[in-house]
Amino acid sequence: MPIILEASDLKKYYTMGESVVRALDGVTLGLQQGEFLGLLGTSGSGKSTLLNLIAGLDRPSGGTLKVFDRTVNEMTRKELSMHRRKNVGMIFQSFNLISTMTARENVALPLMFAEIPAAQREQRADQLLESVGLSGRQLHKPNQLSGGEQQRVAIARAMANSPAILLADEPTGNLDSKTARGILDLLKELHAREGKTIVLVTHDQALASQYVQRNITLLDGRIVSQVPA
Ligand code: ADP
Ligand code: MG
């Protein structure tokens, strides 16, 4: 399988007054197309920082990051916004749905930015909701859905523009263990069914190992171990 993502000596430093936080301190990592990677590490080890750089939400302080042979850290603002829209989909522990919008509207939102006509957006949103097991929930607002259902809506939204890479930042952190398994089963299904490349950040090594193909552990912004699951 071709390499879809390549990070070389990737760094992200934050300057806080007099001190410098080395959130990422020289990460070198290749990701194959269609790979399901687990990213482990204690709180503060740099997991979200790495995901945010891959997603193009933040710029590195050093090193290089290539996605599809394009260097993300050299992209113009316009190219970066295209990268965010086309290449990556992201889900979070806190779901980050818009509370005033229905499930359908939440999922359709990225399609609006992609300038897809309204009727098509709605149709695609409903298809996506069905694919995450939520047909019949199109008109529900987030507070009318369970945590697991909200995360399914967020996954459908992340998949809206058919991104090459799905980045999941502790997606089961707010869910009970049974619901968490349901979400990981869904990610695994997307991986198997659509060959989606997935990076899954989690605390739970034992659980992650049942789903991912390879685990990487970060500590203080560096990779300290790589194990095939
Ligand atoms: P993780 O997701 O593994 O818990 P993070 O990537 O969020 O860790 O954070 C890594 C380190 O960088 C932490 O020490 C955190 O406090 C610091 N950090 C993260 N974001 C910022 C920021 N915007 N400004 C300053 N420090 C930050
Ligand atoms: Mg984090």
PDB file of N, CA, C and O in Angstrom, residues 120-177:
ATOM      1  N   GLN A 120     -29.148  17.731  -2.738  1.00  0.00           N
ATOM      2  CA  GLN A 120     -28.131  16.677  -2.708  1.00  0.00           C
ATOM      3  C   GLN A 120     -27.517  16.514  -1.320  1.00  0.00           C
ATOM      4  O   GLN A 120     -27.205  15.409  -0.894  1.00  0.00           O
ATOM      5  N   ARG A 121     -27.354  17.652  -0.643  1.00  0.00           N
ATOM      6  CA  ARG A 121     -26.787  17.615   0.717  1.00  0.00           C
ATOM      7  C   ARG A 121     -27.659  16.762   1.626  1.00  0.00           C
ATOM      8  O   ARG A 121     -27.174  15.929   2.380  1.00  0.00           O
ATOM      9  N   GLU A 122     -28.966  17.006   1.528  1.00  0.00           N
ATOM     10  CA  GLU A 122     -29.898  16.307   2.392  1.00  0.00           C
ATOM     11  C   GLU A 122     -29.880  14.808   2.115  1.00  0.00           C
ATOM     12  O   GLU A 122     -29.845  13.992   3.036  1.00  0.00           O
ATOM     13  N   GLN A 123     -29.843  14.475   0.840  1.00  0.00           N
ATOM     14  CA  GLN A 123     -29.836  13.075   0.441  1.00  0.00           C
ATOM     15  C   GLN A 123     -28.563  12.382   0.936  1.00  0.00           C
ATOM     16  O   GLN A 123     -28.615  11.290   1.502  1.00  0.00           O
ATOM     17  N   ARG A 124     -27.452  13.050   0.733  1.00  0.00           N
ATOM     18  CA  ARG A 124     -26.162  12.485   1.160  1.00  0.00           C
ATOM     19  C   ARG A 124     -26.117  12.372   2.695  1.00  0.00           C
ATOM     20  O   ARG A 124     -25.640  11.369   3.227  1.00  0.00           O
ATOM     21  N   ALA A 125     -26.631  13.379   3.393  1.00  0.00           N
ATOM     22  CA  ALA A 125     -26.637  13.351   4.860  1.00  0.00           C
ATOM     23  C   ALA A 125     -27.450  12.149   5.353  1.00  0.00           C
ATOM     24  O   ALA A 125     -27.030  11.438   6.271  1.00  0.00           O
ATOM     25  N   ASP A 126     -28.594  11.916   4.727  1.00  0.00           N
ATOM     26  CA  ASP A 126     -29.433  10.798   5.157  1.00  0.00           C
ATOM     27  C   ASP A 126     -28.758   9.454   4.879  1.00  0.00           C
ATOM     28  O   ASP A 126     -28.840   8.528   5.690  1.00  0.00           O
ATOM     29  N   GLN A 127     -28.068   9.367   3.738  1.00  0.00           N
ATOM     30  CA  GLN A 127     -27.310   8.145   3.430  1.00  0.00           C
ATOM     31  C   GLN A 127     -26.231   7.899   4.485  1.00  0.00           C
ATOM     32  O   GLN A 127     -26.039   6.778   4.956  1.00  0.00           O
ATOM     33  N   LEU A 128     -25.532   8.982   4.824  1.00  0.00           N
ATOM     34  CA  LEU A 128     -24.455   8.856   5.811  1.00  0.00           C
ATOM     35  C   LEU A 128     -25.014   8.451   7.171  1.00  0.00           C
ATOM     36  O   LEU A 128     -24.441   7.600   7.855  1.00  0.00           O
ATOM     37  N   LEU A 129     -26.131   9.049   7.554  1.00  0.00           N
ATOM     38  CA  LEU A 129     -26.745   8.691   8.842  1.00  0.00           C
ATOM     39  C   LEU A 129     -27.158   7.222   8.838  1.00  0.00           C
ATOM     40  O   LEU A 129     -26.975   6.511   9.824  1.00  0.00           O
ATOM     41  N   GLU A 130     -27.670   6.768   7.707  1.00  0.00           N
ATOM     42  CA  GLU A 130     -28.045   5.364   7.599  1.00  0.00           C
ATOM     43  C   GLU A 130     -26.805   4.476   7.747  1.00  0.00           C
ATOM     44  O   GLU A 130     -26.838   3.458   8.439  1.00  0.00           O
ATOM     45  N   SER A 131     -25.709   4.906   7.135  1.00  0.00           N
ATOM     46  CA  SER A 131     -24.490   4.078   7.160  1.00  0.00           C
ATOM     47  C   SER A 131     -23.869   3.977   8.556  1.00  0.00           C
ATOM     48  O   SER A 131     -23.071   3.090   8.809  1.00  0.00           O
ATOM     49  N   VAL A 132     -24.242   4.899   9.459  1.00  0.00           N
ATOM     50  CA  VAL A 132     -23.745   4.778  10.840  1.00  0.00           C
ATOM     51  C   VAL A 132     -24.845   4.241  11.770  1.00  0.00           C
ATOM     52  O   VAL A 132     -24.734   4.332  12.990  1.00  0.00           O
ATOM     53  N   GLY A 133     -25.898   3.699  11.178  1.00  0.00           N
ATOM     54  CA  GLY A 133     -26.952   3.056  11.962  1.00  0.00           C
ATOM     55  C   GLY A 133     -27.941   4.020  12.584  1.00  0.00           C
ATOM     56  O   GLY A 133     -28.512   3.737  13.632  1.00  0.00           O
ATOM     57  N   LEU A 134     -28.151   5.164  11.930  1.00  0.00           N
ATOM     58  CA  LEU A 134     -29.036   6.178  12.533  1.00  0.00           C
ATOM     59  C   LEU A 134     -30.193   6.588  11.628  1.00  0.00           C
ATOM     60  O   LEU A 134     -30.654   7.725  11.708  1.00  0.00           O
ATOM     61  N   SER A 135     -30.686   5.667  10.780  1.00  0.00           N
ATOM     62  CA  SER A 135     -31.864   6.065  10.018  1.00  0.00           C
ATOM     63  C   SER A 135     -32.999   6.229  11.027  1.00  0.00           C
ATOM     64  O   SER A 135     -33.075   5.504  12.018  1.00  0.00           O
ATOM     65  N   GLY A 136     -33.840   7.207  10.801  1.00  0.00           N
ATOM     66  CA  GLY A 136     -34.917   7.482  11.758  1.00  0.00           C
ATOM     67  C   GLY A 136     -34.527   8.518  12.803  1.00  0.00           C
ATOM     68  O   GLY A 136     -35.316   8.860  13.671  1.00  0.00           O
ATOM     69  N   ARG A 137     -33.294   9.007  12.737  1.00  0.00           N
ATOM     70  CA  ARG A 137     -32.854  10.025  13.700  1.00  0.00           C
ATOM     71  C   ARG A 137     -32.490  11.349  13.013  1.00  0.00           C
ATOM     72  O   ARG A 137     -31.903  12.226  13.621  1.00  0.00           O
ATOM     73  N   GLN A 138     -32.873  11.500  11.755  1.00  0.00           N
ATOM     74  CA  GLN A 138     -32.451  12.671  10.966  1.00  0.00           C
ATOM     75  C   GLN A 138     -32.846  13.990  11.601  1.00  0.00           C
ATOM     76  O   GLN A 138     -32.121  14.974  11.520  1.00  0.00           O
ATOM     77  N   LEU A 139     -34.043  14.020  12.213  1.00  0.00           N
ATOM     78  CA  LEU A 139     -34.579  15.290  12.703  1.00  0.00           C
ATOM     79  C   LEU A 139     -34.301  15.520  14.183  1.00  0.00           C
ATOM     80  O   LEU A 139     -34.730  16.515  14.764  1.00  0.00           O
ATOM     81  N   HIS A 140     -33.589  14.593  14.809  1.00  0.00           N
ATOM     82  CA  HIS A 140     -33.244  14.765  16.221  1.00  0.00           C
ATOM     83  C   HIS A 140     -32.127  15.791  16.373  1.00  0.00           C
ATOM     84  O   HIS A 140     -31.179  15.824  15.604  1.00  0.00           O
ATOM     85  N   LYS A 141     -32.247  16.597  17.421  1.00  0.00           N
ATOM     86  CA  LYS A 141     -31.153  17.501  17.769  1.00  0.00           C
ATOM     87  C   LYS A 141     -30.223  16.765  18.745  1.00  0.00           C
ATOM     88  O   LYS A 141     -30.635  15.787  19.373  1.00  0.00           O
ATOM     89  N   PRO A 142     -28.987  17.243  18.884  1.00  0.00           N
ATOM     90  CA  PRO A 142     -28.036  16.527  19.750  1.00  0.00           C
ATOM     91  C   PRO A 142     -28.578  16.177  21.136  1.00  0.00           C
ATOM     92  O   PRO A 142     -28.386  15.054  21.607  1.00  0.00           O
ATOM     93  N   ASN A 143     -29.290  17.119  21.795  1.00  0.00           N
ATOM     94  CA  ASN A 143     -29.771  16.799  23.147  1.00  0.00           C
ATOM     95  C   ASN A 143     -30.915  15.793  23.155  1.00  0.00           C
ATOM     96  O   ASN A 143     -31.374  15.369  24.215  1.00  0.00           O
ATOM     97  N   GLN A 144     -31.380  15.396  21.977  1.00  0.00           N
ATOM     98  CA  GLN A 144     -32.414  14.356  21.881  1.00  0.00           C
ATOM     99  C   GLN A 144     -31.800  13.007  21.498  1.00  0.00           C
ATOM    100  O   GLN A 144     -32.513  12.065  21.166  1.00  0.00           O
ATOM    101  N   LEU A 145     -30.462  12.961  21.523  1.00  0.00           N
ATOM    102  CA  LEU A 145     -29.751  11.733  21.158  1.00  0.00           C
ATOM    103  C   LEU A 145     -28.875  11.279  22.328  1.00  0.00           C
ATOM    104  O   LEU A 145     -28.393  12.107  23.103  1.00  0.00           O
ATOM    105  N   SER A 146     -28.628   9.978  22.409  1.00  0.00           N
ATOM    106  CA  SER A 146     -27.711   9.454  23.435  1.00  0.00           C
ATOM    107  C   SER A 146     -26.272   9.813  23.030  1.00  0.00           C
ATOM    108  O   SER A 146     -26.017  10.229  21.892  1.00  0.00           O
ATOM    109  N   GLY A 147     -25.336   9.646  23.966  1.00  0.00           N
ATOM    110  CA  GLY A 147     -23.933   9.934  23.672  1.00  0.00           C
ATOM    111  C   GLY A 147     -23.418   9.141  22.480  1.00  0.00           C
ATOM    112  O   GLY A 147     -22.776   9.678  21.584  1.00  0.00           O
ATOM    113  N   GLY A 148     -23.735   7.854  22.470  1.00  0.00           N
ATOM    114  CA  GLY A 148     -23.286   6.996  21.368  1.00  0.00           C
ATOM    115  C   GLY A 148     -23.862   7.453  20.036  1.00  0.00           C
ATOM    116  O   GLY A 148     -23.173   7.461  19.015  1.00  0.00           O
ATOM    117  N   GLU A 149     -25.152   7.849  20.070  1.00  0.00           N
ATOM    118  CA  GLU A 149     -25.790   8.336  18.834  1.00  0.00           C
ATOM    119  C   GLU A 149     -25.166   9.650  18.376  1.00  0.00           C
ATOM    120  O   GLU A 149     -24.966   9.864  17.173  1.00  0.00           O
ATOM    121  N   GLN A 150     -24.854  10.514  19.344  1.00  0.00           N
ATOM    122  CA  GLN A 150     -24.211  11.792  18.967  1.00  0.00           C
ATOM    123  C   GLN A 150     -22.862  11.532  18.306  1.00  0.00           C
ATOM    124  O   GLN A 150     -22.502  12.189  17.330  1.00  0.00           O
ATOM    125  N   GLN A 151     -22.123  10.569  18.845  1.00  0.00           N
ATOM    126  CA  GLN A 151     -20.825  10.288  18.230  1.00  0.00           C
ATOM    127  C   GLN A 151     -21.005   9.688  16.835  1.00  0.00           C
ATOM    128  O   GLN A 151     -20.205   9.946  15.937  1.00  0.00           O
ATOM    129  N   ARG A 152     -22.070   8.921  16.625  1.00  0.00           N
ATOM    130  CA  ARG A 152     -22.342   8.397  15.284  1.00  0.00           C
ATOM    131  C   ARG A 152     -22.646   9.532  14.296  1.00  0.00           C
ATOM    132  O   ARG A 152     -22.213   9.506  13.145  1.00  0.00           O
ATOM    133  N   VAL A 153     -23.392  10.529  14.779  1.00  0.00           N
ATOM    134  CA  VAL A 153     -23.665  11.698  13.923  1.00  0.00           C
ATOM    135  C   VAL A 153     -22.334  12.383  13.570  1.00  0.00           C
ATOM    136  O   VAL A 153     -22.092  12.750  12.418  1.00  0.00           O
ATOM    137  N   ALA A 154     -21.466  12.506  14.588  1.00  0.00           N
ATOM    138  CA  ALA A 154     -20.172  13.161  14.351  1.00  0.00           C
ATOM    139  C   ALA A 154     -19.330  12.370  13.348  1.00  0.00           C
ATOM    140  O   ALA A 154     -18.625  12.955  12.513  1.00  0.00           O
ATOM    141  N   ILE A 155     -19.415  11.049  13.412  1.00  0.00           N
ATOM    142  CA  ILE A 155     -18.677  10.214  12.452  1.00  0.00           C
ATOM    143  C   ILE A 155     -19.247  10.409  11.045  1.00  0.00           C
ATOM    144  O   ILE A 155     -18.505  10.584  10.080  1.00  0.00           O
ATOM    145  N   ALA A 156     -20.578  10.438  10.954  1.00  0.00           N
ATOM    146  CA  ALA A 156     -21.213  10.673   9.651  1.00  0.00           C
ATOM    147  C   ALA A 156     -20.773  12.027   9.096  1.00  0.00           C
ATOM    148  O   ALA A 156     -20.469  12.160   7.906  1.00  0.00           O
ATOM    149  N   ARG A 157     -20.713  13.035   9.963  1.00  0.00           N
ATOM    150  CA  ARG A 157     -20.283  14.371   9.525  1.00  0.00           C
ATOM    151  C   ARG A 157     -18.828  14.340   9.053  1.00  0.00           C
ATOM    152  O   ARG A 157     -18.489  14.937   8.028  1.00  0.00           O
ATOM    153  N   ALA A 158     -17.987  13.618   9.793  1.00  0.00           N
ATOM    154  CA  ALA A 158     -16.571  13.544   9.424  1.00  0.00           C
ATOM    155  C   ALA A 158     -16.384  12.847   8.076  1.00  0.00           C
ATOM    156  O   ALA A 158     -15.414  13.094   7.371  1.00  0.00           O
ATOM    157  N   MET A 159     -17.318  11.968   7.731  1.00  0.00           N
ATOM    158  CA  MET A 159     -17.204  11.199   6.483  1.00  0.00           C
ATOM    159  C   MET A 159     -17.837  11.924   5.294  1.00  0.00           C
ATOM    160  O   MET A 159     -17.764  11.449   4.166  1.00  0.00           O
ATOM    161  N   ALA A 160     -18.491  13.057   5.558  1.00  0.00           N
ATOM    162  CA  ALA A 160     -19.321  13.701   4.538  1.00  0.00           C
ATOM    163  C   ALA A 160     -18.570  13.968   3.231  1.00  0.00           C
ATOM    164  O   ALA A 160     -19.080  13.703   2.156  1.00  0.00           O
ATOM    165  N   ASN A 161     -17.373  14.483   3.334  1.00  0.00           N
ATOM    166  CA  ASN A 161     -16.617  14.795   2.109  1.00  0.00           C
ATOM    167  C   ASN A 161     -15.700  13.652   1.673  1.00  0.00           C
ATOM    168  O   ASN A 161     -14.743  13.870   0.931  1.00  0.00           O
ATOM    169  N   SER A 162     -16.002  12.433   2.146  1.00  0.00           N
ATOM    170  CA  SER A 162     -15.189  11.254   1.831  1.00  0.00           C
ATOM    171  C   SER A 162     -13.698  11.502   2.014  1.00  0.00           C
ATOM    172  O   SER A 162     -12.917  11.366   1.070  1.00  0.00           O
ATOM    173  N   PRO A 163     -13.285  11.872   3.220  1.00  0.00           N
ATOM    174  CA  PRO A 163     -11.873  12.177   3.445  1.00  0.00           C
ATOM    175  C   PRO A 163     -11.015  10.920   3.332  1.00  0.00           C
ATOM    176  O   PRO A 163     -11.497   9.815   3.580  1.00  0.00           O
ATOM    177  N   ALA A 164      -9.750  11.120   2.969  1.00  0.00           N
ATOM    178  CA  ALA A 164      -8.838   9.988   2.871  1.00  0.00           C
ATOM    179  C   ALA A 164      -8.481   9.459   4.252  1.00  0.00           C
ATOM    180  O   ALA A 164      -8.287   8.263   4.438  1.00  0.00           O
ATOM    181  N   ILE A 165      -8.392  10.363   5.219  1.00  0.00           N
ATOM    182  CA  ILE A 165      -7.958   9.972   6.567  1.00  0.00           C
ATOM    183  C   ILE A 165      -9.004  10.410   7.590  1.00  0.00           C
ATOM    184  O   ILE A 165      -9.467  11.553   7.564  1.00  0.00           O
ATOM    185  N   LEU A 166      -9.341   9.483   8.481  1.00  0.00           N
ATOM    186  CA  LEU A 166     -10.242   9.811   9.580  1.00  0.00           C
ATOM    187  C   LEU A 166      -9.426   9.883  10.866  1.00  0.00           C
ATOM    188  O   LEU A 166      -8.730   8.930  11.228  1.00  0.00           O
ATOM    189  N   LEU A 167      -9.484  11.032  11.534  1.00  0.00           N
ATOM    190  CA  LEU A 167      -8.730  11.245  12.765  1.00  0.00           C
ATOM    191  C   LEU A 167      -9.703  11.238  13.932  1.00  0.00           C
ATOM    192  O   LEU A 167     -10.639  12.045  13.972  1.00  0.00           O
ATOM    193  N   ALA A 168      -9.506  10.326  14.868  1.00  0.00           N
ATOM    194  CA  ALA A 168     -10.441  10.188  15.985  1.00  0.00           C
ATOM    195  C   ALA A 168      -9.700  10.458  17.291  1.00  0.00           C
ATOM    196  O   ALA A 168      -8.832   9.677  17.685  1.00  0.00           O
ATOM    197  N   ASP A 169     -10.034  11.569  17.935  1.00  0.00           N
ATOM    198  CA  ASP A 169      -9.323  11.980  19.151  1.00  0.00           C
ATOM    199  C   ASP A 169     -10.100  11.563  20.393  1.00  0.00           C
ATOM    200  O   ASP A 169     -11.020  12.257  20.819  1.00  0.00           O
ATOM    201  N   GLU A 170      -9.749  10.417  20.951  1.00  0.00           N
ATOM    202  CA  GLU A 170     -10.430   9.837  22.118  1.00  0.00           C
ATOM    203  C   GLU A 170     -11.948   9.811  21.921  1.00  0.00           C
ATOM    204  O   GLU A 170     -12.705  10.322  22.762  1.00  0.00           O
ATOM    205  N   PRO A 171     -12.404   9.208  20.828  1.00  0.00           N
ATOM    206  CA  PRO A 171     -13.832   9.281  20.489  1.00  0.00           C
ATOM    207  C   PRO A 171     -14.730   8.558  21.475  1.00  0.00           C
ATOM    208  O   PRO A 171     -15.936   8.786  21.476  1.00  0.00           O
ATOM    209  N   THR A 172     -14.160   7.699  22.304  1.00  0.00           N
ATOM    210  CA  THR A 172     -14.997   6.951  23.247  1.00  0.00           C
ATOM    211  C   THR A 172     -14.805   7.420  24.686  1.00  0.00           C
ATOM    212  O   THR A 172     -15.339   6.815  25.617  1.00  0.00           O
ATOM    213  N   GLY A 173     -14.080   8.521  24.849  1.00  0.00           N
ATOM    214  CA  GLY A 173     -13.749   9.009  26.194  1.00  0.00           C
ATOM    215  C   GLY A 173     -14.951   9.392  27.044  1.00  0.00           C
ATOM    216  O   GLY A 173     -14.867   9.364  28.271  1.00  0.00           O
ATOM    217  N   ASN A 174     -16.063   9.754  26.406  1.00  0.00           N
ATOM    218  CA  ASN A 174     -17.255  10.160  27.161  1.00  0.00           C
ATOM    219  C   ASN A 174     -18.333   9.088  27.160  1.00  0.00           C
ATOM    220  O   ASN A 174     -19.483   9.375  27.491  1.00  0.00           O
ATOM    221  N   LEU A 175     -17.970   7.869  26.760  1.00  0.00           N
ATOM    222  CA  LEU A 175     -19.000   6.848  26.588  1.00  0.00           C
ATOM    223  C   LEU A 175     -18.762   5.665  27.530  1.00  0.00           C
ATOM    224  O   LEU A 175     -17.624   5.367  27.883  1.00  0.00           O
ATOM    225  N   ASP A 176     -19.851   4.996  27.925  1.00  0.00           N
ATOM    226  CA  ASP A 176     -19.690   3.790  28.733  1.00  0.00           C
ATOM    227  C   ASP A 176     -19.075   2.695  27.858  1.00  0.00           C
ATOM    228  O   ASP A 176     -19.048   2.811  26.633  1.00  0.00           O
ATOM    229  N   SER A 177     -18.586   1.623  28.496  1.00  0.00           N
ATOM    230  CA  SER A 177     -17.751   0.675  27.758  1.00  0.00           C
ATOM    231  C   SER A 177     -18.515  -0.050  26.645  1.00  0.00           C
ATOM    232  O   SER A 177     -17.964  -0.321  25.584  1.00  0.00           O
TER     233      SER A 177
END
